Tab-separated table of C-alpha atoms and ligand atoms in Angstrom:
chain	number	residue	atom	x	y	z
A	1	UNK	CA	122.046	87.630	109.101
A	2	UNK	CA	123.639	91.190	109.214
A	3	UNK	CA	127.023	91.534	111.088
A	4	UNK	CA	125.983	93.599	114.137
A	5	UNK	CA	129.652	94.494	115.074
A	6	UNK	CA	130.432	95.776	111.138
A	7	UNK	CA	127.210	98.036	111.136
A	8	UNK	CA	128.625	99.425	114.744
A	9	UNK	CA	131.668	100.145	113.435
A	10	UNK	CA	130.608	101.844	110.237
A	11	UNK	CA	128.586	104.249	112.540
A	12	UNK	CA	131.789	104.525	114.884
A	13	UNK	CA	134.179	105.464	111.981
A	14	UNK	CA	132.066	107.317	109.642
A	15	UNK	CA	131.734	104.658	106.757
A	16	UNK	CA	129.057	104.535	104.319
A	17	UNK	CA	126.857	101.357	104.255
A	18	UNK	CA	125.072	100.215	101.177
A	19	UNK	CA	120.546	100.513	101.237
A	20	UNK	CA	120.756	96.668	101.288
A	21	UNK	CA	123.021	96.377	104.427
A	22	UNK	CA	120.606	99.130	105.790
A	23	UNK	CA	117.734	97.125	105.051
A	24	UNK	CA	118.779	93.880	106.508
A	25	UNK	CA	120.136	95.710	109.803
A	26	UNK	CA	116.585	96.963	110.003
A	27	UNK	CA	114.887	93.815	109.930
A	28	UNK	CA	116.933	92.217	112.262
A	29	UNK	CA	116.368	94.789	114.754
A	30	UNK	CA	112.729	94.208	114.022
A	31	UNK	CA	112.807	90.710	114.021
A	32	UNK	CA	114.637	90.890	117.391
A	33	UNK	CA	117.784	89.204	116.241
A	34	UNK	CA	120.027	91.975	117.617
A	35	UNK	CA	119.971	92.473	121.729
A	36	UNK	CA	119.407	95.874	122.526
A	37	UNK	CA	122.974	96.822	123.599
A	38	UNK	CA	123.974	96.218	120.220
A	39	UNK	CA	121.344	98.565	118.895
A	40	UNK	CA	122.015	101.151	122.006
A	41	UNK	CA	125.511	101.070	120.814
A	42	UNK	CA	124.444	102.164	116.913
A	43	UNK	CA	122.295	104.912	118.143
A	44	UNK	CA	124.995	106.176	120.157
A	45	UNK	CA	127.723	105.883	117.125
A	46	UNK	CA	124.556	107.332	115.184
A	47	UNK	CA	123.785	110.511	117.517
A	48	UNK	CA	127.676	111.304	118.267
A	49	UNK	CA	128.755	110.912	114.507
A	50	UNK	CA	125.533	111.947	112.344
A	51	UNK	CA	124.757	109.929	108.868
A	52	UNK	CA	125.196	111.478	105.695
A	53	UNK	CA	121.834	111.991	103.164
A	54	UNK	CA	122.072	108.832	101.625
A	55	UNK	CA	122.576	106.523	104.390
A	56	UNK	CA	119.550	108.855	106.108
A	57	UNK	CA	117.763	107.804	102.907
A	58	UNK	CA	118.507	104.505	103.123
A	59	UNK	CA	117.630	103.816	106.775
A	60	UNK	CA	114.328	106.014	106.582
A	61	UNK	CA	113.520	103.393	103.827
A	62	UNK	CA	114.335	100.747	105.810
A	63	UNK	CA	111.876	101.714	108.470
A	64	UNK	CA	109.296	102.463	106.039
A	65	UNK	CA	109.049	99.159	104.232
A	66	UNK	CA	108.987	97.185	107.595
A	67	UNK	CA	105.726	96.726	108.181
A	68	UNK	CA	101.757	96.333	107.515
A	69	UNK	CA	100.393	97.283	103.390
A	70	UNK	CA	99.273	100.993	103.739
A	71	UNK	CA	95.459	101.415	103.655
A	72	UNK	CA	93.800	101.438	100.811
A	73	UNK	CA	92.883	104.740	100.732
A	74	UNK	CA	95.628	107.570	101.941
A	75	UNK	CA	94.582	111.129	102.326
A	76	UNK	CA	95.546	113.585	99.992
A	77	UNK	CA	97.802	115.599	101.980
A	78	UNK	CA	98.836	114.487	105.755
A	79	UNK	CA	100.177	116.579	108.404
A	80	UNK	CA	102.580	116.656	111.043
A	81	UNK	CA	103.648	118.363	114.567
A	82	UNK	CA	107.086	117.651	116.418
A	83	UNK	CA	105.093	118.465	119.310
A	84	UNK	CA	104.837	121.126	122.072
A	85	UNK	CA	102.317	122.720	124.661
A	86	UNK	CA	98.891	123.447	123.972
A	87	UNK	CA	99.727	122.486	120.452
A	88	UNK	CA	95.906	121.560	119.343
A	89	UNK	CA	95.974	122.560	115.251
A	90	UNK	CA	95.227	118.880	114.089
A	91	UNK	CA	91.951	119.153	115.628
A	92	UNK	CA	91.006	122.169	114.085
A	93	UNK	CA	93.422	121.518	110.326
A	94	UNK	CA	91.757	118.027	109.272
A	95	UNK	CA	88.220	119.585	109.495
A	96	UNK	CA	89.323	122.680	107.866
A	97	UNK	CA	91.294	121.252	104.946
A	98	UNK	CA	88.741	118.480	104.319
A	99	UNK	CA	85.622	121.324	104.417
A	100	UNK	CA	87.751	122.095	100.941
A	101	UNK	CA	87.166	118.707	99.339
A	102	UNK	CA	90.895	117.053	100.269
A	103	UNK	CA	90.470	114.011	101.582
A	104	UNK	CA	92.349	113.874	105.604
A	105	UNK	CA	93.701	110.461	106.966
A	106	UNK	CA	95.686	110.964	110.054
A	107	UNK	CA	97.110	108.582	111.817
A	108	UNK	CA	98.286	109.477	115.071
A	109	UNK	CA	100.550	107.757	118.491
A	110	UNK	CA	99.845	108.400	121.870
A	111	UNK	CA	100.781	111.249	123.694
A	112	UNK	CA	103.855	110.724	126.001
A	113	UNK	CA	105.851	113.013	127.804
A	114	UNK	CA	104.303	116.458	129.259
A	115	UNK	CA	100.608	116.469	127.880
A	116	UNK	CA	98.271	113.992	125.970
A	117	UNK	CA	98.831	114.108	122.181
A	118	UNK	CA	96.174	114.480	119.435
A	119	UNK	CA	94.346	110.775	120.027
A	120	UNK	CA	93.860	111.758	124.176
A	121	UNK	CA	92.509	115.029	122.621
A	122	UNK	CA	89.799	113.087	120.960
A	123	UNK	CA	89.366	110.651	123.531
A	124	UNK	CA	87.921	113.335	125.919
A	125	UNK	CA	85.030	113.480	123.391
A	126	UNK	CA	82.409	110.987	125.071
A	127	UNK	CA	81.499	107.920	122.349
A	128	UNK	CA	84.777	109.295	119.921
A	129	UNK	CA	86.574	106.407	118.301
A	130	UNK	CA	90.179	106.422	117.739
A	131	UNK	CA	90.174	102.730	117.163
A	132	UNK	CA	89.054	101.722	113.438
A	133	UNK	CA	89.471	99.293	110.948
A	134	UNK	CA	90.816	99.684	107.383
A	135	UNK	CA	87.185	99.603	105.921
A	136	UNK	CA	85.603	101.357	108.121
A	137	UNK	CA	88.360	104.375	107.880
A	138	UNK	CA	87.675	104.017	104.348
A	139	UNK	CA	83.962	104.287	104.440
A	140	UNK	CA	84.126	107.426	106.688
A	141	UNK	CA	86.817	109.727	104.104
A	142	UNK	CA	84.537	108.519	101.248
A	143	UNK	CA	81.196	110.213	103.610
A	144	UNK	CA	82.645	112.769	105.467
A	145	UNK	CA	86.410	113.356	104.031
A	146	UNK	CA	88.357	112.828	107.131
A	147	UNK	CA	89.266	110.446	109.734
A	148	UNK	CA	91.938	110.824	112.512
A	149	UNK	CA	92.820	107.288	114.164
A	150	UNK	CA	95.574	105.356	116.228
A	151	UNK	CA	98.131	104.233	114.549
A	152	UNK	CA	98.535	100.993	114.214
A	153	UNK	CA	101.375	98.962	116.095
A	154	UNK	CA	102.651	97.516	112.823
A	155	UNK	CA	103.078	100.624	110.993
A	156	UNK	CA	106.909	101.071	110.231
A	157	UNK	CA	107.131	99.095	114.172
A	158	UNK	CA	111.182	99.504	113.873
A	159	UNK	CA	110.024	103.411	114.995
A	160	UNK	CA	108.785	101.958	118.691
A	161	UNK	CA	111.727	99.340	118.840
A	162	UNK	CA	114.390	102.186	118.381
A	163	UNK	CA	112.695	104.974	119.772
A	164	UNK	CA	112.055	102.932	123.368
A	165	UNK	CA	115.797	102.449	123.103
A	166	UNK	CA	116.336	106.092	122.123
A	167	UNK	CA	114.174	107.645	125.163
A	168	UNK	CA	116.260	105.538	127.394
A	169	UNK	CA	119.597	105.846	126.282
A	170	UNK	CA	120.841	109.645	125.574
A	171	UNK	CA	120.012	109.484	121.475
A	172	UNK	CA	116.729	110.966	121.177
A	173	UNK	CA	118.586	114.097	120.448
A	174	UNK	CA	119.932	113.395	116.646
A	175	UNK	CA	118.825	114.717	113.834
A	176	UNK	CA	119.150	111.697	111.970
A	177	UNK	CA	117.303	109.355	114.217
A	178	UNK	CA	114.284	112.443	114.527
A	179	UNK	CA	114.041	112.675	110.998
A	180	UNK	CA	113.861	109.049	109.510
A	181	UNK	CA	111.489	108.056	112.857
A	182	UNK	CA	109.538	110.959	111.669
A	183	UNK	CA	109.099	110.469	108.176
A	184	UNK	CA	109.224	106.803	108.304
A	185	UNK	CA	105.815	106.829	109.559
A	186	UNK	CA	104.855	109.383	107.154
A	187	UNK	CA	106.104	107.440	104.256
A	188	UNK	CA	104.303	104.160	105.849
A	189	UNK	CA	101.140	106.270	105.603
A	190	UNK	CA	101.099	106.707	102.062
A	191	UNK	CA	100.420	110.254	101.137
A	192	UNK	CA	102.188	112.339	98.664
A	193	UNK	CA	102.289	115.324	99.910
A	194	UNK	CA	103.221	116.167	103.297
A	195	UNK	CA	103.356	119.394	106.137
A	196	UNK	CA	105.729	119.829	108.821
A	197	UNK	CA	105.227	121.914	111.870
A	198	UNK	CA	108.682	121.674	113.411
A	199	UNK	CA	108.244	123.982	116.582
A	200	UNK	CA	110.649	125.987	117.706
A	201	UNK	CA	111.512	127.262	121.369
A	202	UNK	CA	111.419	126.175	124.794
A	203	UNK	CA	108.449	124.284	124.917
A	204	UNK	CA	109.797	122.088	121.468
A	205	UNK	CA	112.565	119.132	120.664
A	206	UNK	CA	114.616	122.076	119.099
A	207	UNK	CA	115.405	124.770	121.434
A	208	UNK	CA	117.453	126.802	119.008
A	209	UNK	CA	115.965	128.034	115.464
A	210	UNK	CA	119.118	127.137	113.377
A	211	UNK	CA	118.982	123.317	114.198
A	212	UNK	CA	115.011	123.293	113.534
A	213	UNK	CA	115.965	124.456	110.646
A	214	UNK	CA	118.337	121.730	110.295
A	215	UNK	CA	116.013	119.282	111.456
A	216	UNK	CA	113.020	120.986	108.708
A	217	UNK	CA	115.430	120.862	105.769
A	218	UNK	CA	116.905	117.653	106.144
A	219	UNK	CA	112.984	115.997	106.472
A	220	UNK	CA	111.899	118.223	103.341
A	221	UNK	CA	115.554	116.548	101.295
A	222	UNK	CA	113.710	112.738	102.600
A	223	UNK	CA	110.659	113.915	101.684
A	224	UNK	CA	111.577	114.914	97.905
A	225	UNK	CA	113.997	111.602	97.615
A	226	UNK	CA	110.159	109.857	98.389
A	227	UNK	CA	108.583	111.654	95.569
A	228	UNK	CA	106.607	113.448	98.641
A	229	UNK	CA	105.928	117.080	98.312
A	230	UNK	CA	106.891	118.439	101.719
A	231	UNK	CA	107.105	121.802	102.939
A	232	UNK	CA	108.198	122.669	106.405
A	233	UNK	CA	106.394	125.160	108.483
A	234	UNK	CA	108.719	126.436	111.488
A	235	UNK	CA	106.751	127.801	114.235
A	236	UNK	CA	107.047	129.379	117.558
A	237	UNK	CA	106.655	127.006	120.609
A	238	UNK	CA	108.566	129.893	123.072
A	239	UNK	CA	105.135	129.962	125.046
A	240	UNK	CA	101.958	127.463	125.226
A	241	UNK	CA	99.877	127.567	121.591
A	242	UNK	CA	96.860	129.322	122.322
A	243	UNK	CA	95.655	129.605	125.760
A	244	UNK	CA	94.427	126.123	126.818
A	245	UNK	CA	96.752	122.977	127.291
A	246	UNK	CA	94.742	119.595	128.621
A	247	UNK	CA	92.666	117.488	126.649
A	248	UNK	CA	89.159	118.908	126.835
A	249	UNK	CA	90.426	122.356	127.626
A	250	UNK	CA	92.153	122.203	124.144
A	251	UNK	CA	89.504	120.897	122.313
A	252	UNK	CA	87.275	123.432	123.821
A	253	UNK	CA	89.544	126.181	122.538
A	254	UNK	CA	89.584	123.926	119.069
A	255	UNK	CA	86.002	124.691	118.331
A	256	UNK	CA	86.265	128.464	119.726
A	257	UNK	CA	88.869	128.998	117.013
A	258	UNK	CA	86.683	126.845	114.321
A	259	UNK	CA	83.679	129.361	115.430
A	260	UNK	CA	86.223	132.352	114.946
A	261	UNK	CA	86.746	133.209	118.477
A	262	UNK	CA	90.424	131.454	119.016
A	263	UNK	CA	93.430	133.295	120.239
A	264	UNK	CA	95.542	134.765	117.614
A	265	UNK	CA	98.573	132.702	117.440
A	266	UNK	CA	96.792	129.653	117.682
A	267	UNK	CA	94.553	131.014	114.525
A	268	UNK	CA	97.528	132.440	112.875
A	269	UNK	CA	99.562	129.151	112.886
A	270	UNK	CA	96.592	127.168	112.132
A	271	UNK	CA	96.084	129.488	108.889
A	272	UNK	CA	99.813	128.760	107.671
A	273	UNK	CA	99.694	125.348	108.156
A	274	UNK	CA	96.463	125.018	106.452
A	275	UNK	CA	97.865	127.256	103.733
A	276	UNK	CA	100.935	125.333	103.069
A	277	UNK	CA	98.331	122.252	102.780
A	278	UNK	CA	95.726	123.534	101.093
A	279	UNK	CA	98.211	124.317	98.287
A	280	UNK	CA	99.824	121.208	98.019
A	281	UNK	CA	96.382	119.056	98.003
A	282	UNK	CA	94.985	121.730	95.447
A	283	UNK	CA	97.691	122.609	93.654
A	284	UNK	CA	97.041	126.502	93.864
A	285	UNK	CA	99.270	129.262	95.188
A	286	UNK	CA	100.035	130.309	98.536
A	287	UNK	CA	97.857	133.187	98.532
A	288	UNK	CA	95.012	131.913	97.256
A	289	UNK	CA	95.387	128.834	99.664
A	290	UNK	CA	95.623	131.471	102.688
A	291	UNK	CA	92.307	132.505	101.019
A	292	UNK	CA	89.996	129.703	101.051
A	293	UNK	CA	91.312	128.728	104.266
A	294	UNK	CA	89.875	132.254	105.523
A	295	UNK	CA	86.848	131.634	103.999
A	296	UNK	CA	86.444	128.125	105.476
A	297	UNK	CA	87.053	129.392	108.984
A	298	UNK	CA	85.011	132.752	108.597
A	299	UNK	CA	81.652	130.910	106.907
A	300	UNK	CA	81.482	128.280	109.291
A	301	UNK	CA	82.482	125.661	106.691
A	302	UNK	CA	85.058	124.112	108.951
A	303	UNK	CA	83.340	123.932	112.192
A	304	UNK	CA	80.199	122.134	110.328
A	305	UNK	CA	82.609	119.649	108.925
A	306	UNK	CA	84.521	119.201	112.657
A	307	UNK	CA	80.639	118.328	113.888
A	308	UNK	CA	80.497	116.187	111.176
A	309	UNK	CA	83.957	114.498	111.815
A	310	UNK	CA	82.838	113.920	115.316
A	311	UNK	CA	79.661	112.326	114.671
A	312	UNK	CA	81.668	110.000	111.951
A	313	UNK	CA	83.416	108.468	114.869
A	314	UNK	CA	80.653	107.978	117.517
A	315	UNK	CA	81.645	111.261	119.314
A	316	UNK	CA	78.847	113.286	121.296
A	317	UNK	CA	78.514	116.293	119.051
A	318	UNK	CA	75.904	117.766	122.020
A	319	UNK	CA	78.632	117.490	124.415
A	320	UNK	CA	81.019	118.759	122.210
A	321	UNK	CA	78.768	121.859	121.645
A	322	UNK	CA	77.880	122.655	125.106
A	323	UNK	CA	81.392	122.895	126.015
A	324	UNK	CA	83.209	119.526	127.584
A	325	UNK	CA	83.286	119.462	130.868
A	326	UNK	CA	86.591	120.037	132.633
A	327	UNK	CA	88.048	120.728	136.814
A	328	UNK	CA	87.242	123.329	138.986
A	329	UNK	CA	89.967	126.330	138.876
A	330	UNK	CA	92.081	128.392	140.903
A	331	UNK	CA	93.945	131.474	139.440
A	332	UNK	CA	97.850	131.668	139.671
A	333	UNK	CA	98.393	135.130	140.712
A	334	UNK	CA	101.774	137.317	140.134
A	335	UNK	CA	103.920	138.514	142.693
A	336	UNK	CA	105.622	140.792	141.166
A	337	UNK	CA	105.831	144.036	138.722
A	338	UNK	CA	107.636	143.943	134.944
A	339	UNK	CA	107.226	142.271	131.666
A	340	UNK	CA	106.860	138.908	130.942
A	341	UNK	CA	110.348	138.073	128.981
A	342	UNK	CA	110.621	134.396	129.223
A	343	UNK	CA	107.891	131.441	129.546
A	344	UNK	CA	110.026	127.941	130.224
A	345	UNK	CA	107.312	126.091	128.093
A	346	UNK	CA	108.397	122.885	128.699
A	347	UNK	CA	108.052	123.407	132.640
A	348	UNK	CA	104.496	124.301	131.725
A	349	UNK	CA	103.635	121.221	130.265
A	350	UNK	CA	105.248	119.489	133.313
A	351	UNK	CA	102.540	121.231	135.100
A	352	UNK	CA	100.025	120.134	133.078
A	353	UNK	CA	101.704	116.347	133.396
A	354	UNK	CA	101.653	116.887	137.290
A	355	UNK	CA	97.804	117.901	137.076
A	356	UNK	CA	97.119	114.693	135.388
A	357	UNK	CA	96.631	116.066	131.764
A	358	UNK	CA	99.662	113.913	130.173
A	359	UNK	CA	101.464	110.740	131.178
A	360	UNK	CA	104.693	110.132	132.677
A	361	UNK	CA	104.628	106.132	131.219
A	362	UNK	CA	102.721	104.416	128.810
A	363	UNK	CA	100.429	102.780	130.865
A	364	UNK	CA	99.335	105.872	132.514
A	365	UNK	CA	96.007	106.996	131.983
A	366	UNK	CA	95.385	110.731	131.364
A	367	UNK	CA	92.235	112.876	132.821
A	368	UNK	CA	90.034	114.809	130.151
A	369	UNK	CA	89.053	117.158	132.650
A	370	UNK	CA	92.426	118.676	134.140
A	371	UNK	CA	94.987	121.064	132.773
A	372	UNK	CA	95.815	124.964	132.563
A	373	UNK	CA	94.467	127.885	131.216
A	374	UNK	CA	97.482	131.060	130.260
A	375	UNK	CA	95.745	134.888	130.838
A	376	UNK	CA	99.280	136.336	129.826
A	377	UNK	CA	101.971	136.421	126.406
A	378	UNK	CA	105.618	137.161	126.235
A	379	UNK	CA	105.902	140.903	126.575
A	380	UNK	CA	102.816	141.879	128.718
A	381	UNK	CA	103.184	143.921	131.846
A	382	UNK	CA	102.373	142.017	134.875
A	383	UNK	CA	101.754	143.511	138.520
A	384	UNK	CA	101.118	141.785	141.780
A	385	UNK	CA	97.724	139.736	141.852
A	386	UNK	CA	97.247	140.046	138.182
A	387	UNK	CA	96.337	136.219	136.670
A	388	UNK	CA	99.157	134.362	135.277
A	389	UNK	CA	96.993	131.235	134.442
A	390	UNK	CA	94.597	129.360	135.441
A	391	UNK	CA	94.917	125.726	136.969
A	392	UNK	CA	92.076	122.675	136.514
A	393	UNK	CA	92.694	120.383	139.334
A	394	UNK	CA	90.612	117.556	140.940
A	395	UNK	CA	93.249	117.656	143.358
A	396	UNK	CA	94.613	120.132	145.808
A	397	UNK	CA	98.482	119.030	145.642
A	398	UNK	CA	99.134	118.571	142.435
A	399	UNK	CA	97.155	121.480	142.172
A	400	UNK	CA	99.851	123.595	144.507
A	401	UNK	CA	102.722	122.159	142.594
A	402	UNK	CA	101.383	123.012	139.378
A	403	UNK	CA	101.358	126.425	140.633
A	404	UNK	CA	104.279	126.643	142.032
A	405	UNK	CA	105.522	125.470	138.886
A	406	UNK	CA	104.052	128.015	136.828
A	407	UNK	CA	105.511	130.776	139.229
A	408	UNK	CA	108.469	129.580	138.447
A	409	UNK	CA	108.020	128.853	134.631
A	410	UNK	CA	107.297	132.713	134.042
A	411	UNK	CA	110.381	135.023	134.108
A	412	UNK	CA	109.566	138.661	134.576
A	413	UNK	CA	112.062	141.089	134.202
A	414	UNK	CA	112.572	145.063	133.235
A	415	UNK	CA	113.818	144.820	129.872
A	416	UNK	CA	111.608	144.407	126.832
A	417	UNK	CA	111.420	140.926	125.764
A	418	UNK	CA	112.781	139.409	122.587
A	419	UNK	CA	110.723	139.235	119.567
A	420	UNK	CA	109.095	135.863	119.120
A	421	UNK	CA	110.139	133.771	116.684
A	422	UNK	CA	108.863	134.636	113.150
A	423	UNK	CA	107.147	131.493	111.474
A	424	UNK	CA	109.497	130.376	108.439
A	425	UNK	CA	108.219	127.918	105.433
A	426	UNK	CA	110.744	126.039	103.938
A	427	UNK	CA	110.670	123.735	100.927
A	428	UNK	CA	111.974	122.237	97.798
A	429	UNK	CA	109.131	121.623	95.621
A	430	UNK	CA	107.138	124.571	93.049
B	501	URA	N1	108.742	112.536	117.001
B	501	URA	C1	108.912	111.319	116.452
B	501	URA	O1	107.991	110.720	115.907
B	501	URA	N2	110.139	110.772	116.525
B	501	URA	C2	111.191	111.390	117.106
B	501	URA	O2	112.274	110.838	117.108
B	501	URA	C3	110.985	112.646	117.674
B	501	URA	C4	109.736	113.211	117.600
C-alpha cells in the first residue's frame, strides 16, 4: 500500500512522483484505503502548488485506467462543455455531426450546480432514455449513428471520489485537478479525437480568458500525450447561450436552431464546435467542415436525424414537435434607461436553480417545465418597462426571487459595453 504521508509531502514540497506511485495512490483512493482528510490534504497541496505535465499525465492516467472496459463501440469524435447557462449545443451537435455519417457516443453526468446538465435536458422529453446498456447503445449508433446516455458510475469512479472532496473543500479551483477529472473521463470513453468548449466569462469555471486558456492548452498537451486529437474551442459564457435556460425551454430552442430559427450566438457557437468536429472525424479542413455543417443545418439534415435520435431512445418525437410544454410566465421589466454592460451569468443560473430548473444536491429532482427566457444582449439600450427576461414559474416566490435576481444580475450603465469575448480555437494537432 502507497505511503499516504510521502505522496502529501511530494505535493507540499514540489517533488516529482513516478506514474507507478501515481497509479497506486489512485487506487487506494478508489479502493477507499486512504480517509478523506488524507486525500483533502493532497488536493489542497495539489491546488496551492500546481503539478507539472508529467505528473498531470501520470495522474490523468491513473484516473483513466480505474475503472469499467470502455464499450465496445466509441464514437468517432466526442465532445465536451465545461459548462455554463443556457449552454444547450450537445443537443443540437450529436444530431448534426452524426447527420454527416460520424458515429456520436456521449456519455454524460448529471447536472449539478445552477441548471440541469445535458441528461435533465433529455429527460424532459416524455419516454427519452438516458439509461442503456452496452448492447443496446451499440445497436442504436449502428441504426441511427448517435446515442447520448448516463454515464456510468464506474467510469474512471476516482473522478466522483475526488471531485465530492473537491466541491467541499476549496480545490475545485486548480487547473490540474479540472483538467485530469476532465479528460479522465474522456480518455475512459474511448474516442480519439476529442472537442473542448471551455467557456469563458461570468457565467463559466474560468472567469478570466488567460487562465481558460490555460486550462484549454494544458487539456489539448493531455490530450496529444493520449494519442487523442483535441482541439479546444474557447467561447463566450459573459451572458446566457442563446435565449432559453431550463430543461424543456432549452430543448425547445434546440430544435428552433436545428429548424434554422435559433439565436445567433447559440448558432454561431454551435457551427464552430461542429466545425472543429466535423474536421477531426472527417479528416477535412476547417472550411470545408464549416461547410457541410451549414449545409446540414440549412437542408434539414440535422433536425431529421435529432427526430430520429429521439425516437432511438423511446422519446415522444410528437411532443417534441409540438413544442414541450413548460410554466406560465411573467416578464421582468427594466427600471431604468442605458445599455446593458454587464450580465452576472452565474447569478442567472441561480435564478434558474431557485425556479426549480437545476439542483442544489444530488438528490434533488429538477422540473422540465420551469426556467427563464433573456429578450436582451450585452450592449442593447434598455428603458423603463422594456423586457429583460422572461420567468417560468409554477410558483409565485421563487418566482419573485428569481426576478429580483435577474434585476440585479443585469448592470446597466452609460458607457458602451466591452466587446464580447471573441471565440479562440486552440490546438496541437494538423
Ligand atoms: N468538469 C469536470 O468534469 N470536472 C471538473 O473538475 C470541473 C468541471
Amino acid at each position: 500500500m502507497t505511503d499516504p504521508g510521502a505522496v502529501i509531502a511530494a505535493a507540499r514540497d514540489r517533488q516529482a512522483i513516478d506514474g507507478r506511485l501515481m497509479r497506486d495512490w489512485v487506487r487506494a483512493i478508489v479502493e477507499g484505503q486512504v480517509p478523506d482528510y488524507q486525500i483533502a490534504a493532497w488536493l489542497m497541496a495539489v491546488t496551492l502548488n500546481g503539478l507539472d505535465d508529467d505528473a498531470v499525465f501520470a495522474l490523468t492516467q491513473a484516473m483513466a485506467d480505474i475503472g469499467t472496459e470502455p464499450l465496445a463501440h466509441a464514437g468517432r469524435v466526442d465532445k465536451h462543455s465545461t459548462g455554463g447557462v443556457g449552454d444547450k449545443t450537445t443537443l443540437i451537435l450529436a444530431p448534426l455531426v452524426s447527420s454527416l455519417g460520424i458515429p456520436i457516443i456521449k456519455m454524460s453526468g448529471r447536472g449539478l450546480g445552477h441548471t440541469g446538465g445535458t441528461l435533465d435536458k433529455l429527460e424532459s422529453i416524455p419516454g427519452f432514455r438516458i439509461h442503456l446498456g452496452r448492447d443496446e447503445i451499440s445497436r442504436q449508433v449502428d441504426a441511427v449513428g448517435v446515442a447520448v446516455v448516463a454515464q456510468s458510475g464506474s467510469l474512471a469512479p476516482a473522478d466522483g471520489i475526488l471531485y465530492a472532496l473537491r466541491d467541499v473543500t476549496g480545490t475545485v479551483d486548480s487547473l490540474p485537478l479540472i483538467a485530469s477529472s476532465i479528460m479522465s473521463k474522456k480518455i475512459a470513453a474511448g474516442s480519439p479525437n476529442l472537442v473542448l468548449d471551455v467557456k469563458v466569462g461570468s457565467g463559466a469555471l474560468m472567469k478570466s480568458a488567460g487562465r481558460a486558456r490555460e486550462l484549454a492548452d494544458l487539456m489539448v498537451r493531455i490530450g496529444a500525450h493520449h494519442h487523442i486529437r483535441t482541439t479546444a474551442v474557447l467561447t463566450s459564457m459573459e451572458q446566457p447561450l442563446g435565449r432559453a435556460v431550463g430543461n424543456a425551454l432549452e430543448v425547445n430552442e434546440a430544435l428552433a436552431c436545428l429548424a434554422g430559427r435559433g439565436p445567433s450566438d447559440l448558432t454561431e457557437d454551435v457551427l464552430v464546435l461542429a466545425q472543429e468536429m466535423i474536421a477531426l472525424g472527417l479528416h477535412v479542413p476547417a472550411r470545408e467542415a464549416r461547410m457541410l455543417a451549414e449545409k446540414a443545418l440549412a437542408s434539414g439534415a440535422a433536425q431529421q436525424q435529432f427526430l430520429r435520435w429521439v425516437e432511438a431512445q423511446g422519446g415522444d418525437v410528437h411532443a417534441v414537435e409540438s413544442g414541450l410544454p413548460v410554466a406560465a410566465r411573467t416578464p421582468v421589466v427594466a427600471t431604468s434607461t442605458g445599455r446593458v454592460v454587464a450580465i452576472d451569468t452565474e447569478a442567472v443560473g441561480r435564478a434558474a436553480q431557485l425556479l426549480g430548473a437545476g439542483r442544489k444536491t444530488k438528490e434533488d429532482r429538477v422540473n422540465p417545465r420551469v426556467g427563464l427566457e433573456w429578450e436582451v444582449r450585452l450592449g442593447d439600450m434598455i428603458h423603463p418597462g422594456e423586457i429583460l427576461a422572461w420567468v417560468y414559474a409554477d410558483e409565485s416566490g421563487p418566482a419573485g426571487a428569481a426576478s429580483d435576481l435577474i434585476h440585479k444580475a443585469v448592470g446597466v450603465g452609460a458607457d458602451s459595453a466591452d466587446p464580447p469575448f471573441a471565440t479562440e480555437v486552440r490546438r496541437m494537432h494538423d
